[in-house]
mmCIF file of C-alpha atoms and ligand atoms in Angstrom:
data_model
loop_
_atom_site.group_PDB
_atom_site.id
_atom_site.type_symbol
_atom_site.label_atom_id
_atom_site.label_comp_id
_atom_site.label_asym_id
_atom_site.label_seq_id
_atom_site.Cartn_x
_atom_site.Cartn_y
_atom_site.Cartn_z
ATOM 1 C CA UNK A 437 -142.874 -147.802 -24.096
ATOM 2 C CA UNK A 438 -143.925 -146.899 -27.606
ATOM 3 C CA UNK A 439 -143.549 -149.795 -30.019
ATOM 4 C CA UNK A 440 -142.764 -149.336 -33.689
ATOM 5 C CA UNK A 441 -146.170 -150.692 -34.651
ATOM 6 C CA UNK A 442 -147.985 -148.345 -32.315
ATOM 7 C CA UNK A 443 -145.859 -145.494 -33.530
ATOM 8 C CA UNK A 444 -146.642 -146.150 -37.178
ATOM 9 C CA UNK A 445 -150.309 -146.473 -36.349
ATOM 10 C CA UNK A 446 -150.456 -143.186 -34.507
ATOM 11 C CA UNK A 447 -148.367 -141.524 -37.201
ATOM 12 C CA UNK A 448 -150.793 -142.501 -39.880
ATOM 13 C CA UNK A 449 -153.365 -140.290 -38.237
ATOM 14 C CA UNK A 450 -151.004 -137.317 -38.329
ATOM 15 C CA UNK A 451 -150.865 -135.089 -41.363
ATOM 16 C CA UNK A 452 -147.054 -134.911 -41.450
ATOM 17 C CA UNK A 453 -144.123 -136.728 -39.978
ATOM 18 C CA UNK A 454 -141.765 -133.777 -40.075
ATOM 19 C CA UNK A 455 -142.133 -133.123 -36.356
ATOM 20 C CA UNK A 456 -140.472 -136.413 -35.488
ATOM 21 C CA UNK A 457 -137.412 -135.949 -37.661
ATOM 22 C CA UNK A 458 -134.386 -135.710 -35.430
ATOM 23 C CA UNK A 459 -136.082 -137.345 -32.468
ATOM 24 C CA UNK A 460 -134.534 -140.681 -33.394
ATOM 25 C CA UNK A 461 -137.948 -142.238 -33.676
ATOM 26 C CA UNK A 462 -138.019 -142.272 -37.439
ATOM 27 C CA UNK A 463 -135.713 -143.885 -39.965
ATOM 28 C CA UNK A 464 -134.728 -141.593 -42.849
ATOM 29 C CA UNK A 465 -136.480 -143.800 -45.428
ATOM 30 C CA UNK A 466 -139.766 -143.527 -43.620
ATOM 31 C CA UNK A 467 -139.393 -139.769 -43.366
ATOM 32 C CA UNK A 468 -138.452 -139.256 -46.992
ATOM 33 C CA UNK A 469 -141.359 -141.301 -48.146
ATOM 34 C CA UNK A 470 -143.919 -139.462 -46.107
ATOM 35 C CA UNK A 471 -142.924 -135.854 -45.501
ATOM 36 C CA UNK A 472 -145.301 -133.284 -46.870
ATOM 37 C CA UNK A 473 -143.891 -129.825 -47.442
ATOM 38 C CA UNK A 474 -145.248 -127.600 -44.646
ATOM 39 C CA UNK A 475 -146.505 -125.044 -47.184
ATOM 40 C CA UNK A 476 -148.653 -127.718 -48.793
ATOM 41 C CA UNK A 477 -150.596 -128.261 -45.629
ATOM 42 C CA UNK A 478 -153.999 -126.714 -45.366
ATOM 43 C CA UNK A 479 -153.795 -125.948 -41.689
ATOM 44 C CA UNK A 480 -157.212 -124.374 -41.326
ATOM 45 C CA UNK A 481 -158.904 -127.279 -43.050
ATOM 46 C CA UNK A 482 -156.890 -129.719 -40.974
ATOM 47 C CA UNK A 483 -158.200 -127.977 -37.878
ATOM 48 C CA UNK A 484 -161.736 -128.081 -39.156
ATOM 49 C CA UNK A 485 -161.930 -124.309 -39.628
ATOM 50 C CA UNK A 486 -163.705 -122.511 -42.444
ATOM 51 C CA UNK A 487 -161.951 -119.569 -44.013
ATOM 52 C CA UNK A 488 -164.020 -116.744 -45.469
ATOM 53 C CA UNK A 489 -164.058 -113.769 -47.764
ATOM 54 C CA UNK A 490 -163.744 -110.715 -45.574
ATOM 55 C CA UNK A 491 -166.395 -108.249 -46.722
ATOM 56 C CA UNK A 492 -166.552 -106.764 -43.226
ATOM 57 C CA UNK A 493 -163.297 -104.898 -42.544
ATOM 58 C CA UNK A 494 -160.345 -105.015 -40.163
ATOM 59 C CA UNK A 495 -161.868 -106.863 -37.243
ATOM 60 C CA UNK A 496 -159.691 -108.554 -34.646
ATOM 61 C CA UNK A 497 -162.233 -111.369 -34.327
ATOM 62 C CA UNK A 498 -161.759 -112.030 -38.061
ATOM 63 C CA UNK A 499 -157.958 -111.855 -37.682
ATOM 64 C CA UNK A 500 -157.616 -108.323 -39.028
ATOM 65 C CA UNK A 501 -155.947 -108.077 -42.427
ATOM 66 C CA UNK A 502 -153.906 -110.230 -44.773
ATOM 67 C CA UNK A 503 -150.172 -109.716 -45.187
ATOM 68 C CA UNK A 504 -148.412 -109.403 -48.527
ATOM 69 C CA UNK A 505 -145.717 -111.817 -49.619
ATOM 70 C CA UNK A 506 -143.066 -109.181 -48.935
ATOM 71 C CA UNK A 507 -144.250 -109.038 -45.330
ATOM 72 C CA UNK A 508 -144.457 -112.792 -44.820
ATOM 73 C CA UNK A 509 -140.988 -113.162 -46.393
ATOM 74 C CA UNK A 510 -139.630 -110.701 -43.845
ATOM 75 C CA UNK A 511 -141.275 -112.720 -41.089
ATOM 76 C CA UNK A 512 -139.874 -115.990 -42.437
ATOM 77 C CA UNK A 513 -136.447 -114.388 -42.759
ATOM 78 C CA UNK A 514 -136.666 -113.169 -39.180
ATOM 79 C CA UNK A 515 -137.205 -116.692 -37.923
ATOM 80 C CA UNK A 516 -133.859 -117.929 -39.264
ATOM 81 C CA UNK A 517 -131.324 -115.974 -37.174
ATOM 82 C CA UNK A 518 -130.768 -114.617 -33.684
ATOM 83 C CA UNK A 519 -130.385 -110.931 -33.121
ATOM 84 C CA UNK A 520 -130.345 -108.673 -30.074
ATOM 85 C CA UNK A 521 -133.953 -107.627 -29.523
ATOM 86 C CA UNK A 522 -133.187 -104.144 -28.185
ATOM 87 C CA UNK A 523 -130.730 -103.391 -30.968
ATOM 88 C CA UNK A 524 -133.287 -104.524 -33.528
ATOM 89 C CA UNK A 525 -135.949 -102.267 -32.028
ATOM 90 C CA UNK A 526 -133.440 -99.365 -31.928
ATOM 91 C CA UNK A 527 -132.612 -99.723 -35.623
ATOM 92 C CA UNK A 528 -136.170 -100.335 -36.773
ATOM 93 C CA UNK A 529 -137.365 -97.408 -34.646
ATOM 94 C CA UNK A 530 -134.873 -95.137 -36.441
ATOM 95 C CA UNK A 531 -135.890 -96.466 -39.848
ATOM 96 C CA UNK A 532 -139.612 -95.966 -39.188
ATOM 97 C CA UNK A 533 -139.029 -92.470 -37.789
ATOM 98 C CA UNK A 534 -137.135 -91.606 -40.961
ATOM 99 C CA UNK A 535 -139.884 -93.020 -43.177
ATOM 100 C CA UNK A 536 -142.590 -91.143 -41.293
ATOM 101 C CA UNK A 537 -140.640 -87.971 -40.720
ATOM 102 C CA UNK A 538 -141.097 -87.990 -36.952
ATOM 103 C CA UNK A 539 -138.707 -87.847 -34.022
ATOM 104 C CA UNK A 540 -138.787 -91.499 -33.043
ATOM 105 C CA UNK A 541 -140.848 -94.678 -33.287
ATOM 106 C CA UNK A 542 -141.153 -98.180 -31.953
ATOM 107 C CA UNK A 543 -142.995 -101.322 -32.968
ATOM 108 C CA UNK A 544 -145.529 -102.114 -30.269
ATOM 109 C CA UNK A 545 -147.900 -104.997 -29.634
ATOM 110 C CA UNK A 546 -150.784 -103.393 -31.516
ATOM 111 C CA UNK A 547 -152.227 -99.930 -30.998
ATOM 112 C CA UNK A 548 -153.541 -101.133 -27.647
ATOM 113 C CA UNK A 549 -150.048 -102.070 -26.483
ATOM 114 C CA UNK A 550 -148.762 -98.737 -27.806
ATOM 115 C CA UNK A 551 -151.223 -96.931 -25.545
ATOM 116 C CA UNK A 552 -150.201 -98.876 -22.457
ATOM 117 C CA UNK A 553 -146.456 -98.499 -22.943
ATOM 118 C CA UNK A 554 -146.802 -94.911 -24.170
ATOM 119 C CA UNK A 555 -148.657 -93.842 -21.041
ATOM 120 C CA UNK A 556 -146.370 -95.935 -18.817
ATOM 121 C CA UNK A 557 -143.409 -94.135 -20.398
ATOM 122 C CA UNK A 558 -144.935 -90.745 -19.704
ATOM 123 C CA UNK A 559 -145.663 -91.749 -16.087
ATOM 124 C CA UNK A 560 -142.282 -93.283 -15.214
ATOM 125 C CA UNK A 561 -139.707 -91.675 -17.502
ATOM 126 C CA UNK A 562 -136.394 -93.538 -17.410
ATOM 127 C CA UNK A 563 -136.661 -94.380 -13.703
ATOM 128 C CA UNK A 564 -136.265 -98.128 -13.221
ATOM 129 C CA UNK A 565 -137.849 -98.126 -9.802
ATOM 130 C CA UNK A 566 -140.971 -96.427 -11.057
ATOM 131 C CA UNK A 567 -141.068 -98.791 -14.032
ATOM 132 C CA UNK A 568 -141.169 -101.853 -11.801
ATOM 133 C CA UNK A 569 -143.628 -100.206 -9.407
ATOM 134 C CA UNK A 570 -146.501 -100.099 -11.940
ATOM 135 C CA UNK A 571 -149.429 -100.783 -11.783
ATOM 136 C CA UNK A 572 -149.031 -99.262 -8.316
ATOM 137 C CA UNK A 573 -149.060 -95.553 -9.060
ATOM 138 C CA UNK A 574 -148.256 -94.270 -5.567
ATOM 139 C CA UNK A 575 -146.243 -91.081 -5.900
ATOM 140 C CA UNK A 576 -146.682 -90.932 -9.682
ATOM 141 C CA UNK A 577 -148.848 -88.711 -11.816
ATOM 142 C CA UNK A 578 -151.729 -91.049 -12.515
ATOM 143 C CA UNK A 579 -154.611 -89.222 -14.162
ATOM 144 C CA UNK A 580 -155.387 -89.244 -17.864
ATOM 145 C CA UNK A 581 -157.900 -86.740 -19.167
ATOM 146 C CA UNK A 582 -160.165 -87.942 -21.990
ATOM 147 C CA UNK A 583 -163.229 -86.466 -23.633
ATOM 148 C CA UNK A 584 -166.375 -88.285 -22.600
ATOM 149 C CA UNK A 585 -167.242 -88.986 -26.253
ATOM 150 C CA UNK A 586 -163.800 -90.566 -26.734
ATOM 151 C CA UNK A 587 -164.123 -92.899 -23.777
ATOM 152 C CA UNK A 588 -164.858 -96.154 -25.585
ATOM 153 C CA UNK A 589 -163.560 -99.548 -24.494
ATOM 154 C CA UNK A 590 -160.019 -99.072 -25.720
ATOM 155 C CA UNK A 591 -159.222 -96.736 -22.818
ATOM 156 C CA UNK A 592 -158.677 -99.957 -20.879
ATOM 157 C CA UNK A 593 -155.191 -99.861 -22.418
ATOM 158 C CA UNK A 594 -154.608 -96.713 -20.351
ATOM 159 C CA UNK A 595 -156.055 -97.948 -17.059
ATOM 160 C CA UNK A 596 -153.909 -101.089 -17.467
ATOM 161 C CA UNK A 597 -151.007 -98.962 -16.203
ATOM 162 C CA UNK A 598 -152.852 -98.296 -12.955
ATOM 163 C CA UNK A 599 -153.799 -94.790 -14.080
ATOM 164 C CA UNK A 600 -157.302 -93.373 -13.714
ATOM 165 C CA UNK A 601 -159.417 -91.667 -16.337
ATOM 166 C CA UNK A 602 -160.838 -88.205 -15.824
ATOM 167 C CA UNK A 603 -163.682 -87.480 -18.225
ATOM 168 C CA UNK A 604 -164.490 -84.026 -19.540
ATOM 169 C CA UNK A 605 -166.673 -82.522 -22.248
ATOM 170 C CA UNK A 606 -165.358 -79.041 -22.960
ATOM 171 C CA UNK A 607 -161.988 -77.278 -23.106
ATOM 172 C CA UNK A 608 -163.003 -75.340 -20.001
ATOM 173 C CA UNK A 609 -163.703 -78.560 -18.131
ATOM 174 C CA UNK A 610 -160.437 -80.002 -19.351
ATOM 175 C CA UNK A 611 -158.428 -77.067 -18.023
ATOM 176 C CA UNK A 612 -160.276 -77.259 -14.707
ATOM 177 C CA UNK A 613 -159.517 -80.987 -14.461
ATOM 178 C CA UNK A 614 -155.769 -80.460 -14.808
ATOM 179 C CA UNK A 615 -153.927 -80.798 -11.520
ATOM 180 C CA UNK A 616 -150.575 -81.978 -10.182
ATOM 181 C CA UNK A 617 -151.535 -85.616 -10.850
ATOM 182 C CA UNK A 618 -152.381 -85.145 -14.521
ATOM 183 C CA UNK A 619 -150.109 -87.420 -16.537
ATOM 184 C CA UNK A 620 -151.495 -87.232 -20.069
ATOM 185 C CA UNK A 621 -154.297 -86.048 -22.340
ATOM 186 C CA UNK A 622 -155.652 -88.783 -24.628
ATOM 187 C CA UNK A 623 -157.550 -88.289 -27.904
ATOM 188 C CA UNK A 624 -159.440 -90.890 -29.950
ATOM 189 C CA UNK A 625 -159.210 -89.939 -33.613
ATOM 190 C CA UNK A 626 -162.134 -92.158 -34.614
ATOM 191 C CA UNK A 627 -164.463 -90.012 -32.460
ATOM 192 C CA UNK A 628 -163.118 -86.622 -33.525
ATOM 193 C CA UNK A 629 -166.572 -85.516 -34.714
ATOM 194 C CA UNK A 630 -168.294 -86.578 -31.500
ATOM 195 C CA UNK A 631 -165.971 -84.727 -29.148
ATOM 196 C CA UNK A 632 -166.181 -80.981 -28.592
ATOM 197 C CA UNK A 633 -162.436 -80.384 -28.476
ATOM 198 C CA UNK A 634 -160.745 -80.898 -31.832
ATOM 199 C CA UNK A 635 -157.127 -81.780 -32.668
ATOM 200 C CA UNK A 636 -155.375 -78.396 -32.694
ATOM 201 C CA UNK A 637 -157.078 -77.115 -29.581
ATOM 202 C CA UNK A 638 -156.319 -80.367 -27.772
ATOM 203 C CA UNK A 639 -152.625 -80.162 -28.677
ATOM 204 C CA UNK A 640 -152.535 -76.491 -27.665
ATOM 205 C CA UNK A 641 -154.039 -77.324 -24.266
ATOM 206 C CA UNK A 642 -151.351 -79.951 -23.725
ATOM 207 C CA UNK A 643 -148.599 -77.518 -24.643
ATOM 208 C CA UNK A 644 -150.063 -74.720 -22.525
ATOM 209 C CA UNK A 645 -150.039 -76.919 -19.425
ATOM 210 C CA UNK A 646 -146.918 -78.875 -20.368
ATOM 211 C CA UNK A 647 -148.757 -82.210 -20.397
ATOM 212 C CA UNK A 648 -148.154 -84.978 -22.928
ATOM 213 C CA UNK A 649 -150.817 -85.560 -25.588
ATOM 214 C CA UNK A 650 -151.562 -88.937 -27.169
ATOM 215 C CA UNK A 651 -153.759 -89.696 -30.177
ATOM 216 C CA UNK A 652 -155.123 -93.172 -30.899
ATOM 217 C CA UNK A 653 -155.201 -93.566 -34.694
ATOM 218 C CA UNK A 654 -155.486 -97.360 -34.645
ATOM 219 C CA UNK A 655 -157.809 -97.743 -37.635
ATOM 220 C CA UNK A 656 -156.953 -94.429 -39.274
ATOM 221 C CA UNK A 657 -155.064 -95.288 -42.447
ATOM 222 C CA UNK A 658 -156.207 -94.618 -45.088
ATOM 223 C CA UNK A 659 -155.593 -91.776 -45.596
ATOM 224 C CA UNK A 660 -151.851 -92.387 -45.672
ATOM 225 C CA UNK A 661 -151.274 -88.755 -44.635
ATOM 226 C CA UNK A 662 -152.434 -89.574 -41.125
ATOM 227 C CA UNK A 663 -149.120 -91.367 -40.579
ATOM 228 C CA UNK A 664 -147.436 -87.949 -40.800
ATOM 229 C CA UNK A 665 -150.157 -85.489 -39.864
ATOM 230 C CA UNK A 666 -150.505 -85.890 -36.110
ATOM 231 C CA UNK A 667 -146.857 -85.967 -35.099
ATOM 232 C CA UNK A 668 -146.432 -82.854 -37.240
ATOM 233 C CA UNK A 669 -149.463 -81.229 -35.618
ATOM 234 C CA UNK A 670 -147.758 -81.593 -32.252
ATOM 235 C CA UNK A 671 -149.234 -84.676 -30.598
ATOM 236 C CA UNK A 672 -146.440 -86.122 -28.446
ATOM 237 C CA UNK A 673 -147.453 -89.725 -29.104
ATOM 238 C CA UNK A 674 -149.418 -91.329 -31.946
ATOM 239 C CA UNK A 675 -150.519 -94.981 -32.179
ATOM 240 C CA UNK A 676 -151.485 -97.054 -35.208
ATOM 241 C CA UNK A 677 -152.501 -100.690 -35.505
ATOM 242 C CA UNK A 678 -150.115 -102.817 -37.521
ATOM 243 C CA UNK A 679 -152.708 -105.246 -38.760
ATOM 244 C CA UNK A 680 -155.430 -102.946 -40.045
ATOM 245 C CA UNK A 681 -154.939 -100.648 -43.054
ATOM 246 C CA UNK A 682 -151.153 -101.073 -43.050
ATOM 247 C CA UNK A 683 -151.595 -104.839 -43.392
ATOM 248 C CA UNK A 684 -148.733 -105.826 -41.161
ATOM 249 C CA UNK A 685 -148.826 -108.420 -38.389
ATOM 250 C CA UNK A 686 -152.140 -108.217 -36.507
ATOM 251 C CA UNK A 687 -150.322 -108.387 -33.202
ATOM 252 C CA UNK A 688 -148.030 -105.460 -34.034
ATOM 253 C CA UNK A 689 -148.519 -101.709 -34.038
ATOM 254 C CA UNK A 690 -146.678 -98.412 -34.227
ATOM 255 C CA UNK A 691 -145.952 -95.893 -31.511
ATOM 256 C CA UNK A 692 -144.668 -92.649 -33.031
ATOM 257 C CA UNK A 693 -143.603 -89.333 -31.585
ATOM 258 C CA UNK A 694 -141.276 -87.770 -29.059
ATOM 259 C CA UNK A 695 -138.046 -89.670 -28.535
ATOM 260 C CA UNK A 696 -137.959 -89.126 -24.769
ATOM 261 C CA UNK A 697 -141.400 -90.645 -24.309
ATOM 262 C CA UNK A 698 -140.783 -93.564 -26.661
ATOM 263 C CA UNK A 699 -137.453 -94.412 -25.044
ATOM 264 C CA UNK A 700 -139.276 -94.353 -21.711
ATOM 265 C CA UNK A 701 -142.055 -96.540 -23.168
ATOM 266 C CA UNK A 702 -139.426 -99.090 -24.231
ATOM 267 C CA UNK A 703 -138.365 -99.422 -20.557
ATOM 268 C CA UNK A 704 -141.588 -101.381 -20.047
ATOM 269 C CA UNK A 705 -141.158 -103.808 -22.939
ATOM 270 C CA UNK A 706 -139.251 -107.096 -23.272
ATOM 271 C CA UNK A 707 -136.522 -108.159 -22.800
ATOM 272 C CA UNK A 708 -137.068 -106.282 -19.506
ATOM 273 C CA UNK A 709 -139.117 -108.516 -17.262
ATOM 274 C CA UNK A 710 -140.294 -106.766 -14.116
ATOM 275 C CA UNK A 711 -142.662 -104.530 -16.019
ATOM 276 C CA UNK A 712 -146.355 -104.276 -16.830
ATOM 277 C CA UNK A 713 -145.676 -104.794 -20.544
ATOM 278 C CA UNK A 714 -143.535 -107.914 -20.387
ATOM 279 C CA UNK A 715 -146.516 -109.767 -21.823
ATOM 280 C CA UNK A 716 -146.801 -107.307 -24.714
ATOM 281 C CA UNK A 717 -143.840 -108.860 -26.475
ATOM 282 C CA UNK A 718 -143.120 -108.154 -30.113
ATOM 283 C CA UNK A 719 -140.553 -110.580 -31.421
ATOM 284 C CA UNK A 720 -138.116 -110.030 -34.265
ATOM 285 C CA UNK A 721 -140.374 -111.584 -36.890
ATOM 286 C CA UNK A 722 -143.187 -109.146 -36.150
ATOM 287 C CA UNK A 723 -140.809 -106.203 -35.850
ATOM 288 C CA UNK A 724 -139.457 -106.927 -39.334
ATOM 289 C CA UNK A 725 -142.920 -107.691 -40.694
ATOM 290 C CA UNK A 726 -144.212 -104.387 -39.363
ATOM 291 C CA UNK A 727 -141.332 -102.447 -40.879
ATOM 292 C CA UNK A 728 -141.785 -104.029 -44.296
ATOM 293 C CA UNK A 729 -145.583 -103.641 -44.183
ATOM 294 C CA UNK A 730 -145.096 -99.938 -43.562
ATOM 295 C CA UNK A 731 -142.577 -99.662 -46.419
ATOM 296 C CA UNK A 732 -145.031 -101.430 -48.731
ATOM 297 C CA UNK A 733 -147.920 -99.288 -47.586
ATOM 298 C CA UNK A 734 -146.033 -96.054 -48.222
ATOM 299 C CA UNK A 735 -145.115 -97.205 -51.738
ATOM 300 C CA UNK A 736 -148.669 -98.013 -52.741
ATOM 301 C CA UNK A 737 -150.624 -96.116 -55.352
ATOM 302 C CA UNK A 738 -153.275 -94.969 -52.900
ATOM 303 C CA UNK A 739 -155.434 -93.234 -55.502
ATOM 304 C CA UNK A 740 -155.554 -96.307 -57.671
ATOM 305 C CA UNK A 741 -156.454 -98.442 -54.687
ATOM 306 C CA UNK A 742 -159.246 -96.035 -53.753
ATOM 307 C CA UNK A 743 -160.666 -96.193 -57.269
ATOM 308 C CA UNK A 744 -160.594 -99.987 -57.116
ATOM 309 C CA UNK A 745 -162.543 -99.940 -53.845
ATOM 310 C CA UNK A 746 -165.086 -97.547 -55.336
ATOM 311 C CA UNK A 747 -165.601 -99.794 -58.369
ATOM 312 C CA UNK A 748 -165.919 -102.875 -56.175
ATOM 313 C CA UNK A 749 -168.471 -101.251 -53.881
ATOM 314 C CA UNK A 750 -170.470 -100.024 -56.874
ATOM 315 C CA UNK A 751 -170.470 -103.502 -58.386
ATOM 316 C CA UNK A 752 -171.863 -105.034 -55.191
ATOM 317 C CA UNK A 753 -174.342 -102.192 -54.770
ATOM 318 C CA UNK A 754 -175.631 -102.563 -58.357
ATOM 319 C CA UNK A 755 -175.994 -106.289 -57.913
ATOM 320 C CA UNK A 756 -178.046 -105.854 -54.735
ATOM 321 C CA UNK A 757 -180.173 -103.141 -56.373
ATOM 322 C CA UNK A 758 -181.253 -105.615 -59.059
ATOM 323 C CA UNK A 759 -183.502 -107.165 -56.414
ATOM 324 C CA UNK A 760 -186.853 -105.407 -56.028
ATOM 325 C CA UNK A 761 -187.305 -103.629 -52.717
ATOM 326 C CA UNK A 762 -183.567 -103.243 -52.040
ATOM 327 C CA UNK A 763 -181.919 -99.896 -51.319
ATOM 328 C CA UNK A 764 -178.221 -99.192 -50.948
ATOM 329 C CA UNK A 765 -176.125 -96.360 -49.615
ATOM 330 C CA UNK A 766 -172.457 -95.825 -50.382
ATOM 331 C CA UNK A 767 -170.643 -93.836 -47.699
ATOM 332 C CA UNK A 768 -167.159 -93.158 -46.329
ATOM 333 C CA UNK A 769 -166.682 -92.827 -42.551
ATOM 334 C CA UNK A 770 -164.892 -89.501 -41.873
ATOM 335 C CA UNK A 771 -162.303 -90.955 -39.484
ATOM 336 C CA UNK A 772 -161.266 -94.563 -38.892
ATOM 337 C CA UNK A 773 -162.121 -97.224 -41.470
ATOM 338 C CA UNK A 774 -162.122 -94.332 -43.934
ATOM 339 C CA UNK A 775 -162.904 -96.422 -47.034
ATOM 340 C CA UNK A 776 -165.800 -96.722 -49.491
ATOM 341 C CA UNK A 777 -168.463 -98.655 -47.598
ATOM 342 C CA UNK A 778 -171.875 -100.014 -48.476
ATOM 343 C CA UNK A 779 -175.111 -100.304 -46.535
ATOM 344 C CA UNK A 780 -177.755 -102.611 -47.961
ATOM 345 C CA UNK A 781 -181.344 -102.310 -46.690
ATOM 346 C CA UNK A 782 -184.624 -103.637 -47.972
ATOM 347 C CA UNK A 783 -188.350 -103.644 -47.584
ATOM 348 C CA UNK A 784 -188.998 -106.893 -45.749
ATOM 349 C CA UNK A 785 -192.431 -107.155 -47.328
ATOM 350 C CA UNK A 786 -190.739 -107.533 -50.701
ATOM 351 C CA UNK A 787 -187.593 -109.347 -49.579
ATOM 352 C CA UNK A 788 -188.605 -111.885 -46.991
ATOM 353 C CA UNK A 789 -185.439 -112.250 -44.956
ATOM 354 C CA UNK A 790 -184.046 -110.255 -42.037
ATOM 355 C CA UNK A 791 -180.598 -108.671 -42.394
ATOM 356 C CA UNK A 792 -179.357 -110.919 -39.584
ATOM 357 C CA UNK A 793 -180.520 -114.067 -41.378
ATOM 358 C CA UNK A 794 -179.156 -112.817 -44.688
ATOM 359 C CA UNK A 795 -175.751 -112.260 -43.076
ATOM 360 C CA UNK A 796 -175.884 -115.737 -41.607
ATOM 361 C CA UNK A 797 -176.717 -117.181 -45.024
ATOM 362 C CA UNK A 798 -173.725 -115.382 -46.545
ATOM 363 C CA UNK A 799 -171.476 -116.744 -43.829
ATOM 364 C CA UNK A 800 -172.850 -120.287 -44.109
ATOM 365 C CA UNK A 801 -172.691 -120.347 -47.923
ATOM 366 C CA UNK A 802 -169.916 -121.327 -50.300
ATOM 367 C CA UNK A 803 -167.601 -119.556 -50.152
ATOM 368 C CA UNK A 804 -168.321 -118.104 -46.726
ATOM 369 C CA UNK A 805 -168.595 -114.315 -46.661
ATOM 370 C CA UNK A 806 -168.313 -112.231 -43.500
ATOM 371 C CA UNK A 807 -170.155 -108.911 -43.299
ATOM 372 C CA UNK A 808 -171.134 -106.468 -40.595
ATOM 373 C CA UNK A 809 -174.619 -105.199 -39.854
ATOM 374 C CA UNK A 810 -177.533 -104.893 -37.493
ATOM 375 C CA UNK A 811 -181.312 -105.385 -37.471
ATOM 376 C CA UNK A 812 -181.720 -102.843 -40.280
ATOM 377 C CA UNK A 813 -178.926 -103.472 -42.732
ATOM 378 C CA UNK A 814 -175.912 -105.377 -44.029
ATOM 379 C CA UNK A 815 -172.614 -103.475 -44.100
ATOM 380 C CA UNK A 816 -169.870 -104.261 -46.595
ATOM 381 C CA UNK A 817 -166.364 -102.983 -47.338
ATOM 382 C CA UNK A 818 -163.997 -104.402 -49.941
ATOM 383 C CA UNK A 819 -160.592 -103.199 -48.711
ATOM 384 C CA UNK A 820 -159.801 -106.460 -46.934
ATOM 385 C CA UNK A 821 -160.753 -108.657 -49.923
ATOM 386 C CA UNK A 822 -158.517 -110.112 -52.574
ATOM 387 C CA UNK A 823 -159.221 -108.376 -55.879
ATOM 388 C CA UNK A 824 -161.839 -110.390 -57.769
ATOM 389 C CA UNK A 825 -163.691 -111.520 -54.666
ATOM 390 C CA UNK A 826 -166.071 -108.572 -55.069
ATOM 391 C CA UNK A 827 -167.689 -110.480 -57.954
ATOM 392 C CA UNK A 828 -168.394 -113.461 -55.726
ATOM 393 C CA UNK A 829 -169.780 -111.176 -53.016
ATOM 394 C CA UNK A 830 -171.949 -109.309 -55.531
ATOM 395 C CA UNK A 831 -173.380 -112.575 -56.851
ATOM 396 C CA UNK A 832 -173.989 -114.096 -53.432
ATOM 397 C CA UNK A 833 -175.659 -110.982 -51.999
ATOM 398 C CA UNK A 834 -178.070 -110.948 -54.921
ATOM 399 C CA UNK A 835 -178.752 -114.686 -54.616
ATOM 400 C CA UNK A 836 -179.460 -114.496 -50.897
ATOM 401 C CA UNK A 837 -181.841 -111.564 -51.315
ATOM 402 C CA UNK A 838 -183.535 -112.968 -54.390
ATOM 403 C CA UNK A 839 -184.126 -116.450 -53.032
ATOM 404 C CA UNK A 840 -185.670 -115.426 -49.765
HETATM 405 C C1 LIG B 1425 -158.360 -101.605 -33.298
HETATM 406 C C2 LIG B 1425 -158.311 -100.478 -32.336
HETATM 407 C C3 LIG B 1425 -157.466 -100.500 -31.210
HETATM 408 C C4 LIG B 1425 -156.659 -101.720 -30.873
HETATM 409 O O1 LIG B 1425 -155.657 -101.873 -31.796
HETATM 410 P P1 LIG B 1425 -154.772 -103.215 -31.859
HETATM 411 O O2 LIG B 1425 -153.787 -102.894 -32.932
HETATM 412 O O3 LIG B 1425 -155.695 -104.329 -32.186
HETATM 413 O O4 LIG B 1425 -154.136 -103.357 -30.527
HETATM 414 C C5 LIG B 1425 -157.393 -99.405 -30.399
HETATM 415 N N1 LIG B 1425 -158.133 -98.303 -30.653
HETATM 416 C C6 LIG B 1425 -158.978 -98.241 -31.702
HETATM 417 C C7 LIG B 1425 -159.778 -97.010 -31.924
HETATM 418 C C8 LIG B 1425 -159.096 -99.325 -32.576
HETATM 419 O O5 LIG B 1425 -159.915 -99.250 -33.638
#
């Protein structure tokens, strides 16, 4: 049995007492005297974790993006009431489709989850038996054609359904690969330049053979137009990450496109349980957060934001260039992570530190700064920073390079 003395002793090592309110273990006086407001807690510090300035980008390992107060308010609001999950998804799907001028939409568990449920929807339609049969694809169309250059790790979201990938290089090969088992054609927007078949031709091939087309646009806002462009172009399904450029919940995403396919995709999601996507749950808080993040994103002054990023990148570049032997390159990736980006390189005879060690120094310093890079360079973007942090990054980059 827990004695009062033992209890008080163990409580003193806890940051708050709030968790015991209502358990009968605490007297009100004790609680009132000791409760800390949850918002005042520094959870990461409490857990012994260092936070950092994100000069890298929207990386899952770095927890993606930060949400605005409007988004976190929606999430907090969502946590206060019960609502029917399917009805919520129905209404939010309609709202998002209206905002993005497409036939239908749903909030998925990330772009990855959107791919799995999107393909599962195409494979099974509204047939409950088929839905519960996956990942066994016996008797179902189970081949997805992808361009070899598009076949990066994320295609695992497709094979999660039980489907197989068929890899092709050219339009000719693609047409030859089509057979009675072909379920879908999948396109990775990030690798548009690397693949031989481009958007319009890909969509046309799908239409010609009456096969659904899907485009993965996970990291492809900005530009904001991409939210409209690919459904309009004729892709049947389009996926975006919620927690990258849109700055919604990291575990949410958007599946946009044809109503029939999206309704079929929903057959695999909770509350339904005997499905492959039961574990890809998106609860009401995230659904609301995603909706509001999208609303906020659409309202933004995108040009102004772009100019800010350009100024920030230039500031950091100029600061690095003040060190002898340093060279910088400002570039914008054509698709995916399409934002002003900086590469910093140097002559290691003049600056005596390797890029890897310099990145480690930035991360170990105060404040910690995360970057990307390799043996040759440090890579920096500013779109995931709070405005003002670019000055700290500029100063620290120069310090690390100067003092090596
Ligand atoms: C990030 C990413 C994904 C995964 O998206 P989540 O929203 O994290 O599920 C899929 N495809 C590409 C190309 C990505 O960049």
